[in-house]
XYZ file of N, CA and C in Angstrom:
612
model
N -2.658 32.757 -9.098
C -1.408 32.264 -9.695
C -1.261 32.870 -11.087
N 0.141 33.123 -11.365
C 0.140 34.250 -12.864
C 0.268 32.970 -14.004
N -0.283 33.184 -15.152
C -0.292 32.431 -16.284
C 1.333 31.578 -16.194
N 2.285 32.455 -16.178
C 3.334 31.340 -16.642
C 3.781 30.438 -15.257
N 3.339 30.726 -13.938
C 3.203 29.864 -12.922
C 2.501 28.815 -13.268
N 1.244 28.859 -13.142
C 0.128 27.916 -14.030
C 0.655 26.638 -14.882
N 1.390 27.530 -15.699
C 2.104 26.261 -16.734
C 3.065 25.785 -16.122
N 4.081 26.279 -15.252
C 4.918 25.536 -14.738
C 4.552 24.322 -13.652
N 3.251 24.864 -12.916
C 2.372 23.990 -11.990
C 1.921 22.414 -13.158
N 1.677 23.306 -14.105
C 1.138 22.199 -15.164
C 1.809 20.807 -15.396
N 3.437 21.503 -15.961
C 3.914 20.904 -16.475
C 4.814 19.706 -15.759
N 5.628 20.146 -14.301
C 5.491 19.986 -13.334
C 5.029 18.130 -12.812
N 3.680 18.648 -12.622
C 2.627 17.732 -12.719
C 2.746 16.588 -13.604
N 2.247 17.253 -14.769
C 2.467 16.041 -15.877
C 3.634 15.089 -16.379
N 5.105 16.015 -15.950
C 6.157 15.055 -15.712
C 6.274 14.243 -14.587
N 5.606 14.330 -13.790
C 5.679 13.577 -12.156
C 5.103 12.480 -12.794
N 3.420 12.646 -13.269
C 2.528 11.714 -13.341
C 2.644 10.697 -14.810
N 3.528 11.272 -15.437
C 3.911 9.731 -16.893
C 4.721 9.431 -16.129
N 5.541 9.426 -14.804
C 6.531 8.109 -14.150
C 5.849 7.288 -13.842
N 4.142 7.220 -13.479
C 3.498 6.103 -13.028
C 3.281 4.947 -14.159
N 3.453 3.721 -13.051
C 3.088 2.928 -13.474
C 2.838 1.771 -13.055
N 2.027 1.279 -13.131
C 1.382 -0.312 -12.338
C 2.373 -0.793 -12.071
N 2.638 -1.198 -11.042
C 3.380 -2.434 -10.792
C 2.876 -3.742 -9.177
N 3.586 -4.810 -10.208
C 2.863 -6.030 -9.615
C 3.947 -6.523 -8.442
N 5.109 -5.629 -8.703
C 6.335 -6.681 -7.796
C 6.303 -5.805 -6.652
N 5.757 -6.092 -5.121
C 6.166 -4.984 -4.075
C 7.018 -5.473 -3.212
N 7.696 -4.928 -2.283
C 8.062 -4.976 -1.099
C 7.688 -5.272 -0.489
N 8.155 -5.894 0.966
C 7.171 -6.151 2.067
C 7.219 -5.112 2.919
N 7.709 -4.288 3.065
C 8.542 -3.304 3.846
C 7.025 -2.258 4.058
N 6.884 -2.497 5.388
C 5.674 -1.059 6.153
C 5.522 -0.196 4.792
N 4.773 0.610 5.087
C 4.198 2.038 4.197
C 3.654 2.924 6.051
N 3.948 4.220 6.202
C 3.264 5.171 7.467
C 1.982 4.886 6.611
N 1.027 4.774 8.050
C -0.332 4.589 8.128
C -0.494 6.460 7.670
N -0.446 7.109 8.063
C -0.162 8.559 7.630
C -0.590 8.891 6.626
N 0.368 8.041 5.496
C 0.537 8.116 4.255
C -0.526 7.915 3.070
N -0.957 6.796 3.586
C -2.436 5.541 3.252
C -3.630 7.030 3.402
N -3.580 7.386 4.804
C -4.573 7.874 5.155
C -4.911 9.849 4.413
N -3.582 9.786 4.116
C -3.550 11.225 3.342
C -3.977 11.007 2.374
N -3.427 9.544 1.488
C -3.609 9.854 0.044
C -5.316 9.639 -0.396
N -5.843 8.845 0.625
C -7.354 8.590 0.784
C -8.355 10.150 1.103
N -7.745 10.759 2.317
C -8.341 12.234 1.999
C -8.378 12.898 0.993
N -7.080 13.256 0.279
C -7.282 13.408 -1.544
C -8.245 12.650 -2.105
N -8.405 11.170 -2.090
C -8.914 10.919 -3.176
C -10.796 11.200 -2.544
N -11.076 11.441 -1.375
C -12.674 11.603 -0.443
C -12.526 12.800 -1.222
N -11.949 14.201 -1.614
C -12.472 15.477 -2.006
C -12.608 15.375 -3.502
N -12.572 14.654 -3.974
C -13.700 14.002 -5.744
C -15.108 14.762 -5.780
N -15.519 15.495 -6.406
C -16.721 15.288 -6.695
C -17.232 14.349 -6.901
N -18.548 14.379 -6.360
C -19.527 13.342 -6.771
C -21.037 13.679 -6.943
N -21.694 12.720 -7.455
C -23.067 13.480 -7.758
C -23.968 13.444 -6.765
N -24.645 14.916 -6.534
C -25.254 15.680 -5.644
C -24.427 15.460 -4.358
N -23.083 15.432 -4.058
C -22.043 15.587 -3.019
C -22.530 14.369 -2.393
N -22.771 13.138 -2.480
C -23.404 12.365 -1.986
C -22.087 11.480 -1.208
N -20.790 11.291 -1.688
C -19.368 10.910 -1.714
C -19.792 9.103 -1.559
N -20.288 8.629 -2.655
C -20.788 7.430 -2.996
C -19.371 6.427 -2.416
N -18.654 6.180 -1.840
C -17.115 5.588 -1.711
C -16.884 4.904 -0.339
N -16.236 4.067 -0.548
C -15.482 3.421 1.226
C -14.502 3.002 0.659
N -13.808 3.208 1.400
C -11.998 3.143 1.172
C -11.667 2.093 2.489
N -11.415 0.648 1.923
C -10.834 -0.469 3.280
C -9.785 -0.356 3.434
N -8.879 -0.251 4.129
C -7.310 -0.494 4.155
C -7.355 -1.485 4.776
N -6.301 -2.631 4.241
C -6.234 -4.083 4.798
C -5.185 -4.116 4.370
N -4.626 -4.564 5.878
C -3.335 -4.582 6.788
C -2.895 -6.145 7.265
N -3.857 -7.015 8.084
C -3.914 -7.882 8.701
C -3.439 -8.728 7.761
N -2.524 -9.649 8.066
C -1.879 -10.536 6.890
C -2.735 -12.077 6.958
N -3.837 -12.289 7.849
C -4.511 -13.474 7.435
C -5.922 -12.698 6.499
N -5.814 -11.658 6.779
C -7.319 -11.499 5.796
C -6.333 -11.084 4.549
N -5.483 -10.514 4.340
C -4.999 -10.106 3.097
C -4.255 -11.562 2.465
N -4.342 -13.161 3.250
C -4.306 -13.998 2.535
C -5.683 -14.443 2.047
N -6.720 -14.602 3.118
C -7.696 -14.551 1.900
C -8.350 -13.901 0.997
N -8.100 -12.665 0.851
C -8.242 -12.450 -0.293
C -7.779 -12.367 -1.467
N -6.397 -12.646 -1.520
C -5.808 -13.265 -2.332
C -6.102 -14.994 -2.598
N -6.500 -15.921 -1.640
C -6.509 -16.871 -2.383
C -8.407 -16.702 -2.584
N -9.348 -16.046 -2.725
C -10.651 -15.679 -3.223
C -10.018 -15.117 -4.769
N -9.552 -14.204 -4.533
C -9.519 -13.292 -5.837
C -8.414 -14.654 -6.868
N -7.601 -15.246 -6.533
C -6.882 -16.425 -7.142
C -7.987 -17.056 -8.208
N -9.226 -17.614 -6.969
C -10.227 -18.313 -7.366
C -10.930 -18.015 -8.703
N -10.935 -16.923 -8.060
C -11.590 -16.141 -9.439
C -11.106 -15.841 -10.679
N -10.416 -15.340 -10.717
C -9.301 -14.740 -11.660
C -8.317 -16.510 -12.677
N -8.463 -17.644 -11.534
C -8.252 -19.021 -12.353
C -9.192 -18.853 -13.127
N -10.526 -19.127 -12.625
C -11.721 -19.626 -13.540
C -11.971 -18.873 -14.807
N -11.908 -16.987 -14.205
C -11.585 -16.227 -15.689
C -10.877 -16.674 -17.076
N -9.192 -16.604 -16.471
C -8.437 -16.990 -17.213
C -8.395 -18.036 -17.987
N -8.989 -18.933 -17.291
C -9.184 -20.452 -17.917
C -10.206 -21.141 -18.287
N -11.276 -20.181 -18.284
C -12.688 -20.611 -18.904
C -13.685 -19.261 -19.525
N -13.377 -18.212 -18.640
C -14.739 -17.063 -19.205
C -13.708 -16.357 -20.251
N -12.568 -16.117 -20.078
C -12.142 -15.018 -20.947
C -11.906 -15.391 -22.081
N -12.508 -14.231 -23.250
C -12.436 -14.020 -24.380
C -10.940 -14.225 -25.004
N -11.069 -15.330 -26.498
C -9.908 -15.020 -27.393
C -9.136 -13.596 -27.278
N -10.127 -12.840 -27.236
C -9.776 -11.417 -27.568
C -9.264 -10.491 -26.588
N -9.550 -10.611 -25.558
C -8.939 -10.178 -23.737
C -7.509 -10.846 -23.770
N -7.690 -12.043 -23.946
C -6.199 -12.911 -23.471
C -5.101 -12.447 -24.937
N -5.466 -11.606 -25.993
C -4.867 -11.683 -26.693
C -4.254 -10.044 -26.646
N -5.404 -9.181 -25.899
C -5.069 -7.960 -25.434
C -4.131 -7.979 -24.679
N -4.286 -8.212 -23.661
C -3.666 -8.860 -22.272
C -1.976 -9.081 -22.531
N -1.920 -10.025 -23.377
C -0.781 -10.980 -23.300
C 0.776 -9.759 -23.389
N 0.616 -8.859 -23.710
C 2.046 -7.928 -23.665
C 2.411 -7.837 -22.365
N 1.387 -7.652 -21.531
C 1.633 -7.443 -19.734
C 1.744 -8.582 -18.946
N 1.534 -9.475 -19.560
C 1.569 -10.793 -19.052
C 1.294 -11.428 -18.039
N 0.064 -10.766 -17.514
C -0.930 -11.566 -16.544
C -1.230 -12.672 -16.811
N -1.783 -12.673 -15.924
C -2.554 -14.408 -15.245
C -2.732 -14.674 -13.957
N -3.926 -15.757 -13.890
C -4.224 -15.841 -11.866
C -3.570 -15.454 -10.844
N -2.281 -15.633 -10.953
C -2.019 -15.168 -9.662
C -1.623 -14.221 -9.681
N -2.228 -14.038 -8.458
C -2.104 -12.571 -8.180
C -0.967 -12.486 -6.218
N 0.210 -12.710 -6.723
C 0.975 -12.532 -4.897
C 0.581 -11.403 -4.395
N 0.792 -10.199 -5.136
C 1.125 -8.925 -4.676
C -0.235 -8.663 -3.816
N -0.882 -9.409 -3.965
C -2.044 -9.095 -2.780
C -2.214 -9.965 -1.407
N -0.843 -10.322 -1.285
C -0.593 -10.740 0.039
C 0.673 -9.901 0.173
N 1.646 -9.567 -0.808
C 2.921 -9.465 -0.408
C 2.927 -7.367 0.172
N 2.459 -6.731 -0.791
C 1.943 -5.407 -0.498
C 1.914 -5.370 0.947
N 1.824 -4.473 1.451
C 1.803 -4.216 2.943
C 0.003 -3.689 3.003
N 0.102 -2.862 2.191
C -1.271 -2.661 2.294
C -2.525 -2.929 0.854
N -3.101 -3.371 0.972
C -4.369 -3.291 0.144
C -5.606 -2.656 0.466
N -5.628 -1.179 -0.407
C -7.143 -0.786 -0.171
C -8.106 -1.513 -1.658
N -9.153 -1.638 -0.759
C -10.488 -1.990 -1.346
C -11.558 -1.065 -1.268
N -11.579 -0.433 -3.016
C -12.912 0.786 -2.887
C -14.071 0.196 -3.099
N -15.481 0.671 -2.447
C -16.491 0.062 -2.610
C -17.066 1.561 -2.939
N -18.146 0.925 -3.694
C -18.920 1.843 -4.172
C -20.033 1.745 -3.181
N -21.500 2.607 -2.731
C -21.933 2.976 -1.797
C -23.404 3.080 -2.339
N -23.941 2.437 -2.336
C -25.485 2.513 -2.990
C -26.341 2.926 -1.567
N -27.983 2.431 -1.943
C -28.830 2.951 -0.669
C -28.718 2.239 -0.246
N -28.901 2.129 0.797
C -28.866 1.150 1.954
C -29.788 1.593 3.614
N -29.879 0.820 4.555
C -30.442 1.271 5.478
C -29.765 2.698 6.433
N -28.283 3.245 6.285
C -27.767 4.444 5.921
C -27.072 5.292 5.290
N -27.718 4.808 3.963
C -27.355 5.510 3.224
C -28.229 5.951 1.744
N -28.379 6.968 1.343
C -29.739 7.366 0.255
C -29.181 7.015 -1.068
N -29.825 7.291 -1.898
C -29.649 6.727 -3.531
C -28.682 7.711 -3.792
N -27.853 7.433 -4.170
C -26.623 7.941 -4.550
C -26.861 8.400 -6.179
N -26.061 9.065 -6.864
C -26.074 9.279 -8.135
C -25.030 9.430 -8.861
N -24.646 8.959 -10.232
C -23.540 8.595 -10.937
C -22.562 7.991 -10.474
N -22.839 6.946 -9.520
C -22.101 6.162 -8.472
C -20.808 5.895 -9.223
N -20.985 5.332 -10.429
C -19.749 4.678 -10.905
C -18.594 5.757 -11.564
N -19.278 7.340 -11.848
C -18.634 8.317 -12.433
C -18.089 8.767 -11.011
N -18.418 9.001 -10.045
C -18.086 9.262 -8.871
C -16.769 8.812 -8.297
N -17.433 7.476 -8.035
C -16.120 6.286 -7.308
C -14.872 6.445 -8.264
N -14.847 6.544 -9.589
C -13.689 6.450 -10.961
C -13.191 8.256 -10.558
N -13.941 8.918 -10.142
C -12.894 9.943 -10.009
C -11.999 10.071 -8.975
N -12.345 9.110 -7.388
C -11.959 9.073 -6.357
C -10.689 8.476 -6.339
N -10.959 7.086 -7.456
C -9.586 6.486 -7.755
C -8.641 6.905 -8.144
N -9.285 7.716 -9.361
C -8.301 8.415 -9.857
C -7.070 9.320 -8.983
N -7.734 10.138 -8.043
C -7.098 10.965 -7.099
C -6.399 10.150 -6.321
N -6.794 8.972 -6.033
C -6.294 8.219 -4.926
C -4.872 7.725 -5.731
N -5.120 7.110 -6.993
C -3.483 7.145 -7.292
C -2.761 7.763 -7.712
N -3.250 8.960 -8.060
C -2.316 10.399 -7.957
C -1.725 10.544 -6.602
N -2.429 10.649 -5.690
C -1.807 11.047 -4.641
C -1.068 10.173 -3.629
N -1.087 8.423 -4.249
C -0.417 7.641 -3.871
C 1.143 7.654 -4.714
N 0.713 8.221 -5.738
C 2.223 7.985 -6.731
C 2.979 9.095 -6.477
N 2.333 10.621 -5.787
C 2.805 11.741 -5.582
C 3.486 11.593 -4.373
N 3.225 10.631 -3.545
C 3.566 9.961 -2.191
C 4.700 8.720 -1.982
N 5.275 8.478 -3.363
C 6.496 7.677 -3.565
C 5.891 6.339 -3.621
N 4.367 6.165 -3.654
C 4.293 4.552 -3.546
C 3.895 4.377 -4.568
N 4.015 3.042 -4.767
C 3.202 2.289 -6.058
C 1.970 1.596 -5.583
N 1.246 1.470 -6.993
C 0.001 0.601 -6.440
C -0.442 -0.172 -7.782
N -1.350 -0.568 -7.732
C -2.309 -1.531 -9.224
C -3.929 -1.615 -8.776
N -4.005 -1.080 -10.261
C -5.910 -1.588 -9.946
C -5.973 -2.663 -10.427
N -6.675 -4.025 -9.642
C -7.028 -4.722 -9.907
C -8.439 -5.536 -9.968
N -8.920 -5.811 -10.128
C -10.339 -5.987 -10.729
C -11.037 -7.503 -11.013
N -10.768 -8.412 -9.719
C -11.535 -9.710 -10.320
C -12.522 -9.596 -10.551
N -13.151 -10.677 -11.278
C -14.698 -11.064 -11.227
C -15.136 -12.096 -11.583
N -16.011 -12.031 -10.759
C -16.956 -11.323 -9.906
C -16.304 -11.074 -8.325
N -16.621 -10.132 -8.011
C -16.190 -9.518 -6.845
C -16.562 -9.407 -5.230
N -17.603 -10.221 -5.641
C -18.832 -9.703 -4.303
C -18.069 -10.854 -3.191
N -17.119 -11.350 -3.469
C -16.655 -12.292 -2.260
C -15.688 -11.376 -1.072
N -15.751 -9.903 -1.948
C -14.838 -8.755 -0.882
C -15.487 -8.482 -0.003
N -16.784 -8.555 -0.108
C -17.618 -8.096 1.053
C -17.637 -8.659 2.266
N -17.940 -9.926 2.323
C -17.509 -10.767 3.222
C -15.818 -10.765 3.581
N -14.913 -10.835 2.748
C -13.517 -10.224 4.040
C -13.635 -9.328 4.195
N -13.839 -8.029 3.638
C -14.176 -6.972 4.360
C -15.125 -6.662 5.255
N -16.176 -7.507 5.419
C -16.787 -7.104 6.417
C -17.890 -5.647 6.217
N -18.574 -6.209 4.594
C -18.663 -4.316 4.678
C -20.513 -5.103 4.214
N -21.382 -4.493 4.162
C -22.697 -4.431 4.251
C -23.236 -4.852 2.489
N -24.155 -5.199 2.350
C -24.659 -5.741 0.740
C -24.865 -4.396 -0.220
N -25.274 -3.170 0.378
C -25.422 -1.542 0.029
C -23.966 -1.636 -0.954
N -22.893 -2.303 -0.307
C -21.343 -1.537 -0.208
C -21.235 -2.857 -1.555
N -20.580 -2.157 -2.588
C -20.375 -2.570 -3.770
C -19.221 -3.037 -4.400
N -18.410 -4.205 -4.612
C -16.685 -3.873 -4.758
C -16.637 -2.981 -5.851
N -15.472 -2.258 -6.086
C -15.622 -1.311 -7.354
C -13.775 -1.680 -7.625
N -13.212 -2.009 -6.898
C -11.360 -1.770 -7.090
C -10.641 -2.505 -6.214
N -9.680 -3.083 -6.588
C -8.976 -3.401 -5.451
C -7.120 -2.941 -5.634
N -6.495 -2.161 -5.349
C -4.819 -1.420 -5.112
C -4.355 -2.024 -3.760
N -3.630 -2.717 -4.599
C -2.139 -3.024 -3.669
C -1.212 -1.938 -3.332
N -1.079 -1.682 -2.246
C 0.060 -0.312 -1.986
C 1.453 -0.311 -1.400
N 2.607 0.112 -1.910
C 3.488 -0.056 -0.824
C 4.597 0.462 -2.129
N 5.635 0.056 -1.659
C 7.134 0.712 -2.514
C 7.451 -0.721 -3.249
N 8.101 -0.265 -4.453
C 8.167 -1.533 -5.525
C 9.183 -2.003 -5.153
N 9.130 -3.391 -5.258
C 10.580 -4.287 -5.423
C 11.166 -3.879 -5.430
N 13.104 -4.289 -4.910
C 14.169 -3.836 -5.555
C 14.620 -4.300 -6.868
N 13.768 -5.590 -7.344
C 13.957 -6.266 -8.874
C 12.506 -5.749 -9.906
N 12.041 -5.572 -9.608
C 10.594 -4.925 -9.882
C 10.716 -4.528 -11.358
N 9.491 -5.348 -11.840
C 9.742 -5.020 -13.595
C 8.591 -4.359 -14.354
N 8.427 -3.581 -14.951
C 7.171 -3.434 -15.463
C 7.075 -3.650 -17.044
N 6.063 -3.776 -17.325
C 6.013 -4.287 -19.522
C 6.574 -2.769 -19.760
N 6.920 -3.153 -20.781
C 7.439 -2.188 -22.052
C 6.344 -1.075 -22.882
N 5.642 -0.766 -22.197
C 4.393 -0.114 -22.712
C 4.389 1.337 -23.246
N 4.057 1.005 -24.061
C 4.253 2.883 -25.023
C 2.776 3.525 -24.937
N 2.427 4.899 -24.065
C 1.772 5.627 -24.059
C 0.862 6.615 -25.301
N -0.066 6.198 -25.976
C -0.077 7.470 -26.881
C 0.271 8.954 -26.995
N 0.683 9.606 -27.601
C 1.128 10.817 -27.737
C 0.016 11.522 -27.462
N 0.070 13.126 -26.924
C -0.963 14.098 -26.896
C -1.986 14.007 -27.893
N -0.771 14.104 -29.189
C -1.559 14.585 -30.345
C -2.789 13.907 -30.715
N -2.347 12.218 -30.058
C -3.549 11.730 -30.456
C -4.573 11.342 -29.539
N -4.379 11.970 -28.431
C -5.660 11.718 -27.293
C -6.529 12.931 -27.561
N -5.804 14.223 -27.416
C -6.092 15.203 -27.338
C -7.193 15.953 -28.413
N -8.304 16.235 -28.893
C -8.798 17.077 -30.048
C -9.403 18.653 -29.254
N -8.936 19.868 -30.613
C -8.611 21.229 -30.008
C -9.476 21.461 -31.213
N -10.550 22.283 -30.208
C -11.136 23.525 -31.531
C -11.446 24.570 -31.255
């Protein structure tokens, strides 16, 4: 590709990807299984350490398990809010204006759940598990937002009650949980201002 292609590939890109943005309000409306399953192949070609692909990607579909885990993760995310979390979280927090409940993890059509992938009876010691799985995500909502959908990372804790609805082995680690599907037609997101290049960026 010639240099000023490159930049146009670049730039391109980087205007696609500041349209993202979390959102909590979805649709109920299908997502193609297709779709789910493409943007998950993107996010499986991540490096990871010693190619080990430390990751499981759940897609949950079924609307009685995607109620309980919403009223588990509820559970959790009450007790946070209303007893473990810091002055200082709830004071971070408060522009976006969370709190326990969490609908969109019934209302979403789909919810994937990434687990991280330790040893287990098949599977070997993995390495930089958590640098690994964080790049997978990453790709995964690139290529969900490049794919017209929206999604949210969400993150109760403690987490280990995913295992059991998912059905996934003690090895298998929660690491994420994204709601997926197309946003509301009322769908709101906070007012959030991005830092500028200048100041993420240092050039020498």
């Amino acid at each position: 590709m010639a240099p000023g292609d490159s930049v146009r590939a670049a730039q391109e890109f980087a205007d696609r990807m500041v349209t993202r943005r979390s959102v909590r309000h979805f649709s109920p409306n299908p997502v193609p299984d297709e779709v789910v399953a493409e943007a998950i192949r993107a996010a499986a070609s991540a490096p990871s350490g010693a190619n080990l692909q430390p990751w499981r990607f759940v897609v949950v579909t079924d609307p009685v398990r995607k109620r309980r885990l919403r009223e588990a993760a509820e559970a959790e995310e009450r007790e946070f809010y209303t007893r473990r979390a810091s002055a200082d979280w709830l004071d971070a927090i408060a522009p976006i204006g969370t709190d326990w409940h969490k609908p969109f993890l019934e209302i979403a059509p789909v919810v994937i759940v990434v687990f991280e992938v330790h040893r287990g009876p098949h599977s070997p010691k993995p390495y930089y598990v958590k640098e690994s799985v964080g790049i997978a995500v990453g790709l995964l909502i690139s290529a969900l937002h490049h794919a017209g959908l929206a999604t949210l990372t969400h993150t109760p804790s403690p987490m280990r009650f995913l295992n059991e609805i998912c059905e996934r082995p003690s090895e298998e680690r929660p690491y994420v949980v994204m709601p997926v599907g197309y946003p509301a037609p009322d769908a709101t997101v906070p007012g959030l201002v991005r830092k500028p290049l200048s100041e993420v960026m240092v050039r020498y």
